[in-house]
PDB file of C-alpha atoms in Angstrom:
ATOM      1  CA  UNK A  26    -159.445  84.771   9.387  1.00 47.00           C
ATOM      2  CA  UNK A  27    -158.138  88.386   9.285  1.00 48.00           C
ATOM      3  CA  UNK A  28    -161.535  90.110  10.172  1.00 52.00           C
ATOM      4  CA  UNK A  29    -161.666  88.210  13.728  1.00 52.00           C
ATOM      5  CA  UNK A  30    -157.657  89.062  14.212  1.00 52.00           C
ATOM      6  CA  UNK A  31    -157.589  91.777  17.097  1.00 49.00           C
ATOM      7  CA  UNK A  32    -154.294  93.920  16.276  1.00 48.00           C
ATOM      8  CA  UNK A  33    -153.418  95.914  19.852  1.00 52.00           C
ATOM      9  CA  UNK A  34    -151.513  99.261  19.098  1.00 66.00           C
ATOM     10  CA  UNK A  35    -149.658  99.824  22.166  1.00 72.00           C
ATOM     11  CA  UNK A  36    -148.531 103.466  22.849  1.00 78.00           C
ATOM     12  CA  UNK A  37    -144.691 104.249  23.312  1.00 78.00           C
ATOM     13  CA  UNK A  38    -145.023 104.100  27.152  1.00 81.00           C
ATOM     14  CA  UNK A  39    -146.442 100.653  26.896  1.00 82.00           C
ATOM     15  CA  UNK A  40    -143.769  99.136  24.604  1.00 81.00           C
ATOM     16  CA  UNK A  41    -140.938 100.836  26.955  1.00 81.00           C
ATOM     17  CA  UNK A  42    -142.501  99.727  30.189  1.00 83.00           C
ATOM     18  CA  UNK A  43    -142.449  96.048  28.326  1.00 82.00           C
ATOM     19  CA  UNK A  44    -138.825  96.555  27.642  1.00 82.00           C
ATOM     20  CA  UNK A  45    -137.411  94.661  31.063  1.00 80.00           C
ATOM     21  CA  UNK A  46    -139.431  91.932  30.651  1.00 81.00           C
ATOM     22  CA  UNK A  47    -138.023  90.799  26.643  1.00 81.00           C
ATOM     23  CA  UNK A  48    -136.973  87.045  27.053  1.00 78.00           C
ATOM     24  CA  UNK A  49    -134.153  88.120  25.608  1.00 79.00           C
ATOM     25  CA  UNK A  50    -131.279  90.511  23.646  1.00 77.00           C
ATOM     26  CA  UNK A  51    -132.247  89.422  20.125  1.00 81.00           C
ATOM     27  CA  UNK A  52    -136.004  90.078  20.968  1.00 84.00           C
ATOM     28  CA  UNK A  53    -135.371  93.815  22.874  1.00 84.00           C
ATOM     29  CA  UNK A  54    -132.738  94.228  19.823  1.00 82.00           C
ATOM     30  CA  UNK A  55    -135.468  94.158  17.667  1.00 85.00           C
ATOM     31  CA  UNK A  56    -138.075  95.781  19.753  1.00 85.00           C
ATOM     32  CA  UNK A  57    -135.555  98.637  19.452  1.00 85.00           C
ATOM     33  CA  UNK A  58    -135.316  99.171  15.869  1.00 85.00           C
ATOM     34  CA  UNK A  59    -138.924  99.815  15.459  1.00 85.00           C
ATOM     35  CA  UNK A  60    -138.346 103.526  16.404  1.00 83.00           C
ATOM     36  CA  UNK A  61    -135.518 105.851  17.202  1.00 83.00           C
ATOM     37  CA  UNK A  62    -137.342 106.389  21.022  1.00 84.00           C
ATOM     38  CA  UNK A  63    -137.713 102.742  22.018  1.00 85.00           C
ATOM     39  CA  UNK A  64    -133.947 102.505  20.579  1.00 84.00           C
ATOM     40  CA  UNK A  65    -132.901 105.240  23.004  1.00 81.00           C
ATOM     41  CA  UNK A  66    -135.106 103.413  25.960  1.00 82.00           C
ATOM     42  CA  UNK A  67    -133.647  99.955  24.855  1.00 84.00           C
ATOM     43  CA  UNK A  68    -129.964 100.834  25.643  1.00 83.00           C
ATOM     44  CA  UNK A  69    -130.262 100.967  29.458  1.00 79.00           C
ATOM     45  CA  UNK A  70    -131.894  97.514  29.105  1.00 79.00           C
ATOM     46  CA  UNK A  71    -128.854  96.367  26.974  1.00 78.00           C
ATOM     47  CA  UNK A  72    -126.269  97.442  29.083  1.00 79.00           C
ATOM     48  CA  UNK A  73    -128.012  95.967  32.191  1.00 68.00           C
ATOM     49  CA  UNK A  74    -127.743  92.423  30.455  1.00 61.00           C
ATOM     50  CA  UNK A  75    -124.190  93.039  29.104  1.00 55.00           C
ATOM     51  CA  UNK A  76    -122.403  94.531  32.481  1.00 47.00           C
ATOM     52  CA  UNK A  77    -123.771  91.787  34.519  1.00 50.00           C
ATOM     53  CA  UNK A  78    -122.356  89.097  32.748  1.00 54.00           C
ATOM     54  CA  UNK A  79    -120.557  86.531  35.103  1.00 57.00           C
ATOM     55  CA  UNK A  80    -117.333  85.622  32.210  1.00 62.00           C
ATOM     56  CA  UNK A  81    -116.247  88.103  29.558  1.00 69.00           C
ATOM     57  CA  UNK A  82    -113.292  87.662  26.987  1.00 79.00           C
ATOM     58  CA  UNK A  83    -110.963  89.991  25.317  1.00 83.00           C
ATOM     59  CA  UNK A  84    -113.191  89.997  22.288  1.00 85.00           C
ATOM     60  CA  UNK A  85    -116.368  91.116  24.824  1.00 82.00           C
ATOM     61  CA  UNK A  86    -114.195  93.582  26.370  1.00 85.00           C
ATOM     62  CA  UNK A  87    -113.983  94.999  23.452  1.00 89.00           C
ATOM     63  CA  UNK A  88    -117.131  94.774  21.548  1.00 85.00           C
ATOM     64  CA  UNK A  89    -118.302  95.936  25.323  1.00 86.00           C
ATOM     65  CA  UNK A  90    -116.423  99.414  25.091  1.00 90.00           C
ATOM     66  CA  UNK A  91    -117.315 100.268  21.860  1.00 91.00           C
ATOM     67  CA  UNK A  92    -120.979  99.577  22.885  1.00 86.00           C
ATOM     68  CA  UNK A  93    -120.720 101.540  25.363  1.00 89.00           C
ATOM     69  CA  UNK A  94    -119.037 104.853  23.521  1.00 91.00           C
ATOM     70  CA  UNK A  95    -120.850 104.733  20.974  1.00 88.00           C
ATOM     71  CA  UNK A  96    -124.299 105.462  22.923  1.00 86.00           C
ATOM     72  CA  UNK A  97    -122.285 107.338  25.683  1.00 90.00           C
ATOM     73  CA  UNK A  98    -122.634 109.378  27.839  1.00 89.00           C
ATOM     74  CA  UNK A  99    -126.482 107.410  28.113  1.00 86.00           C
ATOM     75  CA  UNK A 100    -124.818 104.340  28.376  1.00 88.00           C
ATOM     76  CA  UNK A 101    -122.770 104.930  31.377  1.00 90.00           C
ATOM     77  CA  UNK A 102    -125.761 106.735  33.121  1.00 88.00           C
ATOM     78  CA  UNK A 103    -127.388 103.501  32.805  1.00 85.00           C
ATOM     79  CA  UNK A 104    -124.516 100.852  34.161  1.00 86.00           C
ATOM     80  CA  UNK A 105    -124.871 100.787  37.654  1.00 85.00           C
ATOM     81  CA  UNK A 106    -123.087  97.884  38.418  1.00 84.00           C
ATOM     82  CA  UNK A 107    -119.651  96.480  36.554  1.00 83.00           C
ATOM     83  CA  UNK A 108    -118.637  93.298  37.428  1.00 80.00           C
ATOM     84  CA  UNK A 109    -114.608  93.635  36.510  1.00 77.00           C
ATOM     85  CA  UNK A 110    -113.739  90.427  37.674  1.00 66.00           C
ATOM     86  CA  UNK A 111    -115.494  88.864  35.116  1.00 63.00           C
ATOM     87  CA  UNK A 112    -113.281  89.685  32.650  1.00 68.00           C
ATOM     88  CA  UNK A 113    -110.349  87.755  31.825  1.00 67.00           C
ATOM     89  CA  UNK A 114    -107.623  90.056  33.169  1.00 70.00           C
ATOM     90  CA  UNK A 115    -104.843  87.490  32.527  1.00 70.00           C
ATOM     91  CA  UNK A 116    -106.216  87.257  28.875  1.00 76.00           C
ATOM     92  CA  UNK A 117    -106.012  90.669  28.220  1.00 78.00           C
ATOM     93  CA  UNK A 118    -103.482  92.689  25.893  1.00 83.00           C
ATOM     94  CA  UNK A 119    -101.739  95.872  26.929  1.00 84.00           C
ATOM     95  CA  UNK A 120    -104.295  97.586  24.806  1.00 88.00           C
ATOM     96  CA  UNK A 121    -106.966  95.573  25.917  1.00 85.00           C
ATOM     97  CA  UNK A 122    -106.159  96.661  29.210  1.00 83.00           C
ATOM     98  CA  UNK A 123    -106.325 100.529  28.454  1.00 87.00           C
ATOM     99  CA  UNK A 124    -109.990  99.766  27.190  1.00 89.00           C
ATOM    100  CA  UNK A 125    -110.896  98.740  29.881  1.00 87.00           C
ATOM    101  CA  UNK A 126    -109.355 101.473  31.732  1.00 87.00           C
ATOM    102  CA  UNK A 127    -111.228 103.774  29.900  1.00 92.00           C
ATOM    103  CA  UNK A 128    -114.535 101.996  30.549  1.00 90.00           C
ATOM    104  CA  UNK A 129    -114.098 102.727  34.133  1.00 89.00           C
ATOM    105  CA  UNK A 130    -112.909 106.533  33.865  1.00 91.00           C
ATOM    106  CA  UNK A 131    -116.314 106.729  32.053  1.00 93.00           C
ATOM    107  CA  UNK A 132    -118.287 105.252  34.356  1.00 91.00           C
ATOM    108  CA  UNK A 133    -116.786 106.848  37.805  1.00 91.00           C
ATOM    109  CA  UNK A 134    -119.509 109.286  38.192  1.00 91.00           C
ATOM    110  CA  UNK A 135    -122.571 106.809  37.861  1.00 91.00           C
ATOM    111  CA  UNK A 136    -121.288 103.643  38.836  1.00 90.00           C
ATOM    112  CA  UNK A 137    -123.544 102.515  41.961  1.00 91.00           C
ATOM    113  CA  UNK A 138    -121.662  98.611  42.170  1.00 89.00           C
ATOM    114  CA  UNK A 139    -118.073  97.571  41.671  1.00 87.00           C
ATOM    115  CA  UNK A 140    -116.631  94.091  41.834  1.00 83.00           C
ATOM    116  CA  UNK A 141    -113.176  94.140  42.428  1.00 78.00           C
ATOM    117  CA  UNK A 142    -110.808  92.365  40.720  1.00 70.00           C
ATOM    118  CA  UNK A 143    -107.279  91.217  41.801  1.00 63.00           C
ATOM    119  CA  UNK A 144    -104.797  93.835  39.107  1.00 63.00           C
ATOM    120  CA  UNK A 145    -101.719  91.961  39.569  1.00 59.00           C
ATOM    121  CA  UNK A 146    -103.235  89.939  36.642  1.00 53.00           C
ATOM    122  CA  UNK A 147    -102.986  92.712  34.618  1.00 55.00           C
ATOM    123  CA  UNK A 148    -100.264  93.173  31.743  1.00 53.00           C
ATOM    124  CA  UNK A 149     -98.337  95.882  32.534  1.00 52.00           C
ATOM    125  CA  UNK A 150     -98.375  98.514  35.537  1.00 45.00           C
ATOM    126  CA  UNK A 151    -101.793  98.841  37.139  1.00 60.00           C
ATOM    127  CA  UNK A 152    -100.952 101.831  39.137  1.00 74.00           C
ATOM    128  CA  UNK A 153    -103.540 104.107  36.774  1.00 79.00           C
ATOM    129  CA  UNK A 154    -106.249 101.640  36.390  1.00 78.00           C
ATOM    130  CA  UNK A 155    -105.680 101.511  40.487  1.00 79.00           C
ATOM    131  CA  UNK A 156    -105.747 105.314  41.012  1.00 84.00           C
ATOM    132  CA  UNK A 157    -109.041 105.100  38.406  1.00 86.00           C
ATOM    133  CA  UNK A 158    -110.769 103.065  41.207  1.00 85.00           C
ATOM    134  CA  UNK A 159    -109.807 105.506  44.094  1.00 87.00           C
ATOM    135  CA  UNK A 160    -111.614 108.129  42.143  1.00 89.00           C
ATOM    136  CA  UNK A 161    -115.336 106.634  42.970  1.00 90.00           C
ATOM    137  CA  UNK A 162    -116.923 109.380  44.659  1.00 89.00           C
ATOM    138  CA  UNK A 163    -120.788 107.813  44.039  1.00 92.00           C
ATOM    139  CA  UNK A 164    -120.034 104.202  45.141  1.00 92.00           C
ATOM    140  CA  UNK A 165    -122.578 102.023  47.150  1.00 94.00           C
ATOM    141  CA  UNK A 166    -120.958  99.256  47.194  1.00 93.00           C
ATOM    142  CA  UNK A 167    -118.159  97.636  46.952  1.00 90.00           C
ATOM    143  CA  UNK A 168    -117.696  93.486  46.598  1.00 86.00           C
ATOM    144  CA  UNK A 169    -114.490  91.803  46.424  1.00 80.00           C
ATOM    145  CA  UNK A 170    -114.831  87.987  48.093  1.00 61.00           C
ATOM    146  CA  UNK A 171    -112.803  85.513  45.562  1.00 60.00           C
ATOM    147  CA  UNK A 172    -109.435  86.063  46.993  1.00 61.00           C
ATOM    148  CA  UNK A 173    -107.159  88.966  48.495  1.00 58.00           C
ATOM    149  CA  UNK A 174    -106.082  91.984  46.027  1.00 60.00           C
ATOM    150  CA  UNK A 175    -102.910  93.336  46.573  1.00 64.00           C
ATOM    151  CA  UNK A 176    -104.342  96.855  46.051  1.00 75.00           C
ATOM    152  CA  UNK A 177    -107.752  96.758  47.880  1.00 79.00           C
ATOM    153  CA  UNK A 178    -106.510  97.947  51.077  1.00 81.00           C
ATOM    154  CA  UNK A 179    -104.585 101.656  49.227  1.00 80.00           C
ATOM    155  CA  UNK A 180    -108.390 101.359  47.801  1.00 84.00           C
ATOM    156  CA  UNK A 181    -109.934 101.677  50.992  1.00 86.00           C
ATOM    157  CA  UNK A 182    -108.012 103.945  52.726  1.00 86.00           C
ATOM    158  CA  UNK A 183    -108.513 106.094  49.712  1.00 88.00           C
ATOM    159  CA  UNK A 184    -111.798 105.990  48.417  1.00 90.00           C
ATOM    160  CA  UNK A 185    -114.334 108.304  49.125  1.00 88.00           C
ATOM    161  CA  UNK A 186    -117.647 107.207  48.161  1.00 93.00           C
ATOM    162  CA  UNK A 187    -120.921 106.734  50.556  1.00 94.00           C
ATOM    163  CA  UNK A 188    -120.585 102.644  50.325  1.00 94.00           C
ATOM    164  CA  UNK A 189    -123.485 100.972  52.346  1.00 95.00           C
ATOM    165  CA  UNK A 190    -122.147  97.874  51.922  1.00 94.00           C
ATOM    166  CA  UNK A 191    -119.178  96.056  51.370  1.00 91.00           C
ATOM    167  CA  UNK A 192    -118.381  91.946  50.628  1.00 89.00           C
ATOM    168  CA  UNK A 193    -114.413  91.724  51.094  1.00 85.00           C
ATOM    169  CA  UNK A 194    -111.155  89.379  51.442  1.00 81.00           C
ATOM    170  CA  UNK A 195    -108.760  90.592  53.462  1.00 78.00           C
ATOM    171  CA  UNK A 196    -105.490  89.330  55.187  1.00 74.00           C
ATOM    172  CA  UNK A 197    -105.449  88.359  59.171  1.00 68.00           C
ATOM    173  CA  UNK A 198    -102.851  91.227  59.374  1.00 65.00           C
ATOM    174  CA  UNK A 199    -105.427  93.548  58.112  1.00 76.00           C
ATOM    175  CA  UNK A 200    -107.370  95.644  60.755  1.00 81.00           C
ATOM    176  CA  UNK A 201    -111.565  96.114  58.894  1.00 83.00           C
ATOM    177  CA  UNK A 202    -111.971  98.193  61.254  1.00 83.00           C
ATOM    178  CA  UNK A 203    -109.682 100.974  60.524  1.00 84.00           C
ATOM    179  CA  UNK A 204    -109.967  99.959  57.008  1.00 85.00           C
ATOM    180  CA  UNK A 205    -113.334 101.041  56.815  1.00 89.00           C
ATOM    181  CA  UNK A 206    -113.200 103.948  58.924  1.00 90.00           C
ATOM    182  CA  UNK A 207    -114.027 106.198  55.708  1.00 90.00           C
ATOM    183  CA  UNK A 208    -117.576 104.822  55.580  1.00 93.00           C
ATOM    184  CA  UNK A 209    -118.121 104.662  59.459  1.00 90.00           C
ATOM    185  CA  UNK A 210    -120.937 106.890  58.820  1.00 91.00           C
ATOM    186  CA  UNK A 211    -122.657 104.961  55.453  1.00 94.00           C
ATOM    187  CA  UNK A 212    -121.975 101.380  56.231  1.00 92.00           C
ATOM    188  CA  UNK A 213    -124.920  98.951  56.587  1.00 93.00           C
ATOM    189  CA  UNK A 214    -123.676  96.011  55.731  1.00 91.00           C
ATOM    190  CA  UNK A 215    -120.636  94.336  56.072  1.00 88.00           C
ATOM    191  CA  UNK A 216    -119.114  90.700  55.277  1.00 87.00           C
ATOM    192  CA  UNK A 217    -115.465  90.522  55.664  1.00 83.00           C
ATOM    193  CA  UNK A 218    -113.226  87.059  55.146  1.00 79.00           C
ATOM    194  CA  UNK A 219    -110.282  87.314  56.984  1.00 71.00           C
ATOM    195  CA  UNK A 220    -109.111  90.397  58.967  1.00 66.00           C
ATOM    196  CA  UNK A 221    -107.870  91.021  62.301  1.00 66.00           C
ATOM    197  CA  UNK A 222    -110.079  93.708  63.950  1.00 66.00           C
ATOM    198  CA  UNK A 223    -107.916  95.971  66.602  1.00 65.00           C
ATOM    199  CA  UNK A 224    -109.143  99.904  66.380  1.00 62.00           C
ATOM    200  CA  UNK A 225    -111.202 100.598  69.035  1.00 64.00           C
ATOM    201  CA  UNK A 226    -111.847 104.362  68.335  1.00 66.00           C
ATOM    202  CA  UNK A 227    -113.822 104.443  65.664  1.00 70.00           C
ATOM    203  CA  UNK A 228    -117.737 104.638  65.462  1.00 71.00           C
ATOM    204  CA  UNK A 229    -119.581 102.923  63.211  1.00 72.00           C
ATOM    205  CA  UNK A 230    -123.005 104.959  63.265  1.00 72.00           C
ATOM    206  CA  UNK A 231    -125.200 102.125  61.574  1.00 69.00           C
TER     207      UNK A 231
END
């Protein structure tokens, strides 16, 4: 009967602190549109579930970028991790490509995690996309374990970020050691495959 129904009004903080715990996008999706606040809390929950996705298609690449412009620059404060081997890089048009190009220019001064895909699966030249990824200067860690990248090592020798950790393939020819030597001071964890370790003057601190 309605008079014994107990109706809870939960306060804004309530309903936002509930946010990470929504079983799923359709139900934060609609725990969004009950105000223009929990709408603005709800899109650093949605782009936590879409740029962790393990497989993404052309068609999320691009349904992906426009998400993420069109609540920008919130949206890339929020994605701390970008998992770009997911997508399909074979799969991917020359425009295709320049989205998500742009996706990571946006991102380079928040992005906390990068998975690293290999770019000689990408149409076209990579050599932009490639000097995009240099750029990191707020990195903490880098993972790139499925197979060798042509351009991971002109990554590393490159990149300055703090990384504190870093999950990478690398060729027997390649020395990790001197590889690495830009993080010597940040590093805390380390899990190489392949790699031929031969520098003997440089100090890892931790």
């Amino acid at each position: 009967p309605l008079q014994n129904s107990l109706v809870v009004a939960l306060d804004f903080d309530s309903l936002a602190s509930a946010m990470p715990y929504v079983p799923d996008k359709s139900t934060l999706y609609a725990l969004m549109r009950t105000c223009r606040r929990l709408y603005r809390e709800g899109i650093i929950h949605m782009v936590e579930w879409r740029g962790w996705k393990d497989t993404l298609t052309p068609a999320d690449l691009r349904s992906f970028h426009e998400f993420m412009g069109r609540w920008a620059p919130t949206s890339f404060i929020a994605l701390r991790k970008l998992n770009v081997y997911s997508f399909a890089l074979s799969e991917l048009s020359s425009y295709e490509s320049r989205l998500l190009e742009d996706l990571v220019k946006q991102a380079v001064p928040y992005l906390k995690t990068l998975v690293y895909p290999d770019l000689g699966d990408l149409h076209g030249t990579p050599n932009s996309l490639v000097q995009t990824f240099m750029s990191f200067s707020n990195l903490l860690s880098l993972e790139h374990s499925h197979e060798r990248s042509k351009t991971i090592c002109a990554i590393l020798t490159r990149l300055h970020s703090p990384l504190t950790a870093v999950d990478i393939w690398l060729d027997d020819i390649d020395d990790p050691i001197e590889l690495l030597s830009n993080f010597a001071s940040t590093l805390q964890t380390v899990k190489i495959a392949g790699g031929l370790p031969l520098a003997t003057d440089v100090c890892y601190e931790n």
